[in-house]
Coordinates of C-alpha atoms in Angstrom, one line a residue:
X124 CA 106.6 131.1 112.9
X125 CA 104.1 133.2 111.0
X126 CA 106.9 135.0 109.2
X127 CA 108.4 131.8 107.7
X128 CA 105.0 130.5 106.8
X129 CA 104.1 133.7 104.8
X130 CA 107.6 133.8 103.2
X131 CA 107.3 130.1 102.4
X132 CA 103.9 130.6 100.8
X133 CA 105.3 133.4 98.7
X134 CA 108.4 131.6 97.4
X135 CA 106.4 128.4 97.2
X136 CA 104.0 130.1 94.8
X137 CA 107.0 130.6 92.5
X138 CA 108.0 127.0 92.8
X139 CA 104.3 126.0 92.2
X140 CA 104.2 128.1 89.0
X141 CA 107.3 126.3 87.6
X142 CA 105.9 123.0 88.8
X143 CA 102.6 123.7 86.9
X144 CA 104.6 124.7 83.8
X145 CA 106.2 121.2 83.9
X146 CA 102.9 119.6 84.6
X147 CA 101.0 121.4 81.8
X148 CA 103.4 120.1 79.1
X149 CA 103.3 116.7 80.8
X150 CA 99.5 116.8 80.9
X151 CA 99.3 116.7 77.1
X152 CA 102.4 114.9 75.9
X153 CA 103.3 112.7 78.9
X154 CA 106.8 114.2 78.7
X155 CA 108.7 116.2 81.3
X156 CA 110.4 119.2 79.7
X157 CA 113.6 119.6 81.7
X158 CA 114.3 122.8 79.9
X159 CA 111.4 124.5 81.8
X160 CA 113.8 126.3 84.1
X161 CA 115.7 127.7 81.2
X162 CA 112.4 129.1 79.7
X163 CA 112.0 131.0 83.0
X164 CA 115.6 132.2 82.7
X165 CA 115.0 133.5 79.1
X166 CA 112.2 135.7 80.3
X167 CA 114.4 137.1 83.2
X168 CA 117.4 137.8 80.9
X169 CA 115.5 139.4 78.1
X170 CA 113.5 141.6 80.5
X171 CA 116.6 142.7 82.3
X172 CA 118.4 143.4 79.1
X173 CA 115.6 145.5 77.5
X174 CA 114.9 147.4 80.8
X175 CA 118.5 148.3 81.2
X176 CA 118.5 149.6 77.6
X177 CA 115.7 152.1 78.5
X178 CA 112.6 150.3 77.4
X179 CA 109.5 150.4 79.8
X180 CA 109.5 147.5 82.2
X181 CA 106.1 146.3 81.1
X182 CA 107.2 146.2 77.5
X183 CA 110.4 144.4 78.4
X184 CA 108.4 141.9 80.4
X185 CA 106.1 141.2 77.5
X186 CA 109.1 140.8 75.2
X187 CA 110.6 138.4 77.7
X188 CA 107.4 136.3 77.8
X189 CA 107.3 136.2 74.0
X190 CA 110.9 135.0 73.8
X191 CA 110.1 132.3 76.4
X192 CA 107.2 131.2 74.3
X193 CA 109.3 130.9 71.2
X194 CA 112.0 128.9 73.0
X195 CA 109.2 126.7 74.5
X196 CA 107.8 126.0 71.1
X197 CA 111.3 125.2 69.8
X198 CA 111.8 122.8 72.6
X199 CA 108.8 120.9 71.5
X200 CA 109.6 121.0 67.8
X201 CA 113.3 120.1 68.2
X202 CA 113.5 118.0 71.4
X203 CA 110.1 116.4 71.9
X204 CA 108.1 115.9 68.7
X205 CA 110.8 113.8 66.8
X206 CA 110.9 111.5 69.8
X207 CA 107.1 111.1 69.9
X208 CA 106.9 110.4 66.2
X209 CA 109.6 107.8 66.5
X210 CA 108.3 106.0 69.6
X211 CA 106.0 107.8 72.1
X212 CA 106.7 105.1 74.7
X213 CA 110.5 105.6 74.7
X214 CA 112.4 107.7 77.2
X215 CA 114.6 109.5 74.6
X216 CA 113.0 112.8 75.7
X217 CA 115.0 112.5 78.9
X218 CA 118.2 113.2 77.0
X219 CA 116.8 115.5 74.3
X220 CA 115.1 117.9 76.7
X221 CA 118.2 118.0 79.0
X222 CA 120.4 118.6 76.0
X223 CA 118.1 121.4 74.8
X224 CA 118.3 123.0 78.3
X225 CA 122.1 122.9 78.2
X226 CA 122.1 124.5 74.7
X227 CA 119.8 127.3 75.8
X228 CA 121.7 127.9 79.0
X229 CA 125.1 128.1 77.3
X230 CA 123.6 130.3 74.5
X231 CA 122.4 132.7 77.2
X232 CA 125.8 132.7 78.9
X233 CA 127.4 133.4 75.5
X234 CA 125.0 136.3 74.7
X235 CA 124.8 138.0 78.1
X236 CA 128.0 136.6 79.8
X237 CA 128.1 134.3 82.8
X238 CA 127.9 137.1 85.4
X239 CA 124.7 138.4 87.0
X240 CA 122.8 141.5 85.9
X241 CA 120.4 143.7 87.8
X242 CA 116.7 143.1 87.3
X243 CA 114.3 146.0 87.4
X244 CA 112.3 146.4 90.6
X245 CA 108.5 146.0 90.4
X246 CA 106.9 146.6 93.8
X247 CA 110.0 146.7 96.0
X248 CA 110.0 149.1 99.0
X249 CA 106.3 148.4 99.9
X250 CA 105.6 146.1 102.8
X251 CA 102.4 145.0 104.6
X252 CA 102.4 144.0 108.3
X253 CA 100.3 140.9 109.0
X254 CA 100.1 139.9 112.7
X255 CA 103.7 139.9 113.9
X256 CA 105.1 139.3 110.4
X257 CA 105.8 141.4 107.3
X258 CA 104.9 140.5 103.7
X259 CA 106.3 142.6 100.9
X260 CA 104.0 143.8 98.1
X261 CA 106.2 141.7 95.7
X262 CA 105.5 138.6 97.7
X263 CA 101.8 139.3 97.9
X264 CA 101.8 139.8 94.1
X265 CA 103.4 136.4 93.7
X266 CA 100.8 134.7 95.9
X267 CA 97.8 136.4 94.2
X268 CA 99.2 135.8 90.7
X269 CA 99.9 132.1 91.4
X270 CA 96.5 131.6 92.8
X271 CA 94.7 133.2 89.8
X272 CA 96.8 131.3 87.3
X273 CA 96.3 128.0 89.1
X274 CA 92.6 128.4 89.3
X275 CA 92.4 129.7 85.8
X276 CA 94.1 126.6 84.3
X277 CA 92.0 124.3 86.4
X278 CA 88.8 125.9 85.0
X279 CA 90.2 125.6 81.4
X280 CA 91.2 122.0 82.0
X281 CA 87.8 121.0 83.3
X282 CA 85.3 123.0 81.4
X283 CA 86.7 123.9 78.0
X284 CA 87.3 122.1 74.7
X285 CA 91.0 122.6 75.0
X286 CA 91.1 120.9 78.4
X287 CA 89.2 117.9 77.0
X288 CA 91.4 117.7 73.9
X289 CA 94.4 117.8 76.2
X290 CA 93.1 114.9 78.2
X291 CA 92.2 112.9 75.0
X292 CA 95.6 113.6 73.5
X293 CA 97.4 112.5 76.6
X294 CA 95.4 109.3 76.9
X295 CA 95.5 108.1 73.3
X296 CA 96.9 110.5 70.7
X297 CA 96.0 108.1 67.8
X298 CA 92.4 108.0 68.9
X299 CA 92.3 111.8 69.4
X300 CA 93.6 112.3 65.9
X301 CA 91.0 109.8 64.5
X302 CA 88.2 112.0 65.9
X303 CA 89.7 115.1 64.3
X304 CA 91.9 116.6 67.0
X305 CA 95.2 118.2 65.7
X306 CA 97.4 116.7 68.4
X307 CA 100.5 118.7 67.3
X308 CA 98.7 122.0 67.7
X309 CA 97.3 120.9 71.1
X310 CA 100.8 120.0 72.2
X311 CA 102.3 123.3 70.9
X312 CA 99.6 125.3 72.7
X313 CA 100.4 123.3 75.9
X314 CA 104.1 124.1 75.6
X315 CA 103.4 127.7 74.9
X316 CA 101.1 128.0 78.0
X317 CA 103.8 126.2 80.1
X318 CA 106.4 128.7 78.8
X319 CA 104.1 131.6 79.9
X320 CA 103.7 130.1 83.4
X321 CA 107.5 129.7 83.7
X322 CA 108.1 133.2 82.4
X323 CA 105.7 134.8 84.8
X324 CA 107.4 132.9 87.6
X325 CA 110.7 134.5 86.4
X326 CA 109.1 138.0 86.4
X327 CA 107.9 137.4 90.0
X328 CA 111.2 136.1 91.3
X329 CA 113.4 138.4 89.2
X330 CA 113.3 141.4 91.6
X331 CA 114.5 139.2 94.4
X332 CA 117.3 137.7 92.5
X333 CA 119.8 138.8 89.8
X334 CA 119.4 137.9 86.2
X335 CA 121.8 135.1 85.6
X336 CA 122.0 132.6 82.7
X337 CA 122.3 129.7 85.2
X338 CA 119.2 130.8 87.2
X339 CA 117.0 128.1 85.5
X340 CA 118.9 125.2 87.1
X341 CA 117.9 125.9 90.7
X342 CA 114.3 126.9 90.0
X343 CA 113.8 124.1 87.5
X344 CA 114.9 121.6 90.2
X345 CA 112.6 123.1 92.8
X346 CA 109.7 123.2 90.2
X347 CA 110.3 119.5 89.5
X348 CA 110.2 118.7 93.3
X349 CA 107.0 120.8 93.6
X350 CA 105.4 118.8 90.8
X351 CA 106.4 115.4 92.3
X352 CA 105.4 116.4 95.9
X353 CA 101.9 117.6 94.8
X354 CA 101.2 114.9 92.2
X355 CA 101.2 117.3 89.3
X356 CA 101.6 114.4 86.9
X357 CA 97.9 113.7 87.4
X358 CA 96.5 117.2 87.9
X359 CA 98.6 120.4 87.1
X360 CA 97.0 122.3 90.0
X361 CA 98.4 119.8 92.4
X362 CA 101.9 121.1 91.5
X363 CA 100.9 124.4 93.0
X364 CA 99.9 122.8 96.3
X365 CA 103.2 121.0 96.2
X366 CA 105.1 124.2 95.5
X367 CA 103.5 126.0 98.5
X368 CA 104.2 123.0 100.8
X369 CA 107.8 122.9 99.5
X370 CA 108.2 126.7 100.1
X371 CA 107.0 126.5 103.7
X372 CA 109.2 123.5 104.4
X373 CA 112.2 125.2 102.9
X374 CA 111.7 128.5 104.8
X375 CA 110.9 126.5 108.0
X376 CA 114.1 124.5 107.6
X377 CA 116.1 127.8 107.2
X378 CA 114.4 129.3 110.3
X379 CA 114.5 126.3 112.6
X380 CA 117.6 124.3 111.5
X381 CA 120.1 126.6 109.8
X382 CA 120.5 128.9 106.8
X383 CA 121.6 126.1 104.5
X384 CA 118.9 123.6 105.4
X385 CA 116.7 124.6 102.5
X386 CA 119.3 123.1 100.2
X387 CA 118.7 119.5 101.4
X388 CA 115.5 119.4 103.5
X389 CA 113.1 119.6 100.6
X390 CA 114.7 116.4 99.2
X391 CA 114.0 114.6 102.4
X392 CA 110.4 115.8 102.3
X393 CA 110.1 114.6 98.7
X394 CA 111.4 111.1 99.5
X395 CA 109.1 110.7 102.5
X396 CA 106.1 111.8 100.6
X397 CA 106.9 109.5 97.6
X398 CA 107.3 106.6 100.0
X399 CA 103.8 107.2 101.4
X400 CA 102.2 108.2 98.1
X401 CA 104.3 107.4 95.0
X402 CA 102.2 109.6 92.7
X403 CA 102.3 112.7 95.0
X404 CA 100.6 114.0 98.1
X405 CA 97.5 115.3 96.3
X406 CA 97.2 112.5 93.7
X407 CA 93.9 110.6 93.5
X408 CA 95.8 107.4 94.4
X409 CA 97.0 108.8 97.8
X410 CA 96.1 106.1 100.4
X411 CA 95.3 108.9 102.9
X412 CA 92.3 110.0 100.8
X413 CA 91.0 106.5 100.0
X414 CA 89.0 105.9 103.2
X415 CA 87.2 109.2 102.7
X416 CA 86.3 108.5 99.1
X417 CA 85.1 105.0 99.9
X418 CA 82.9 106.4 102.7
X419 CA 81.6 109.1 100.3
X420 CA 80.8 106.4 97.8
X421 CA 78.9 104.3 100.3
X422 CA 77.0 107.4 101.5

């Protein structure tokens, strides 16, 4: 049992990072960028291509993250901003971000081909025994990196000017502009940061998978589930909690039911959680937390 819990926390950290990437862009614009998985894929493909061409892995990884940021900014400029300028309450972004994802995915398949490529190893071959289980150094790196990034963004969100501008822009962009905030720059920064989070998730999962142009579909879906389970639409860090829970449930289903159970079991978990708490398990509106808050208020 300890083995699937540790493995679940490791893969859940990846899901959580992608969920946070989705939540960060939503945090400012109130729009879900369905091309987030493709931003992760761009980092993986560029890193694999440059590493196979002889460049140092660290330089290839930085180039991959830079490309992901560029594509992330383009997704805002092309697929999101025109919709917001037209009518920020419309749902046209559902189609525009999905369309942008399809374009990026097919462009990658055209450039690198539809087949998988090798991804350079980072910490493979090193393992740490914990109790009766084993955690690889790559998995430990994923857990630590995800924890640092999640805590870092929460600190920025709560205690910095950018965090407050993000909240103001999300609540009322017209009022935020009236008090001098450049809402377009705030949104571009948010999309850039979300692309970095997705790209880092790609670098962490790349050694365990192959580089493939269609990689973003699977991890984008799991990132979305992580965000919805945790309640990342209210607080991006909640998407990390949702991702860890999702990873443990998926690994547990594989271990206790069968090797294909992780394909469908997370969706059952998502439905059950949304029935109990429509805004996510760790949202402020979760009825499980209300009695405690009420008691604290009375105290």
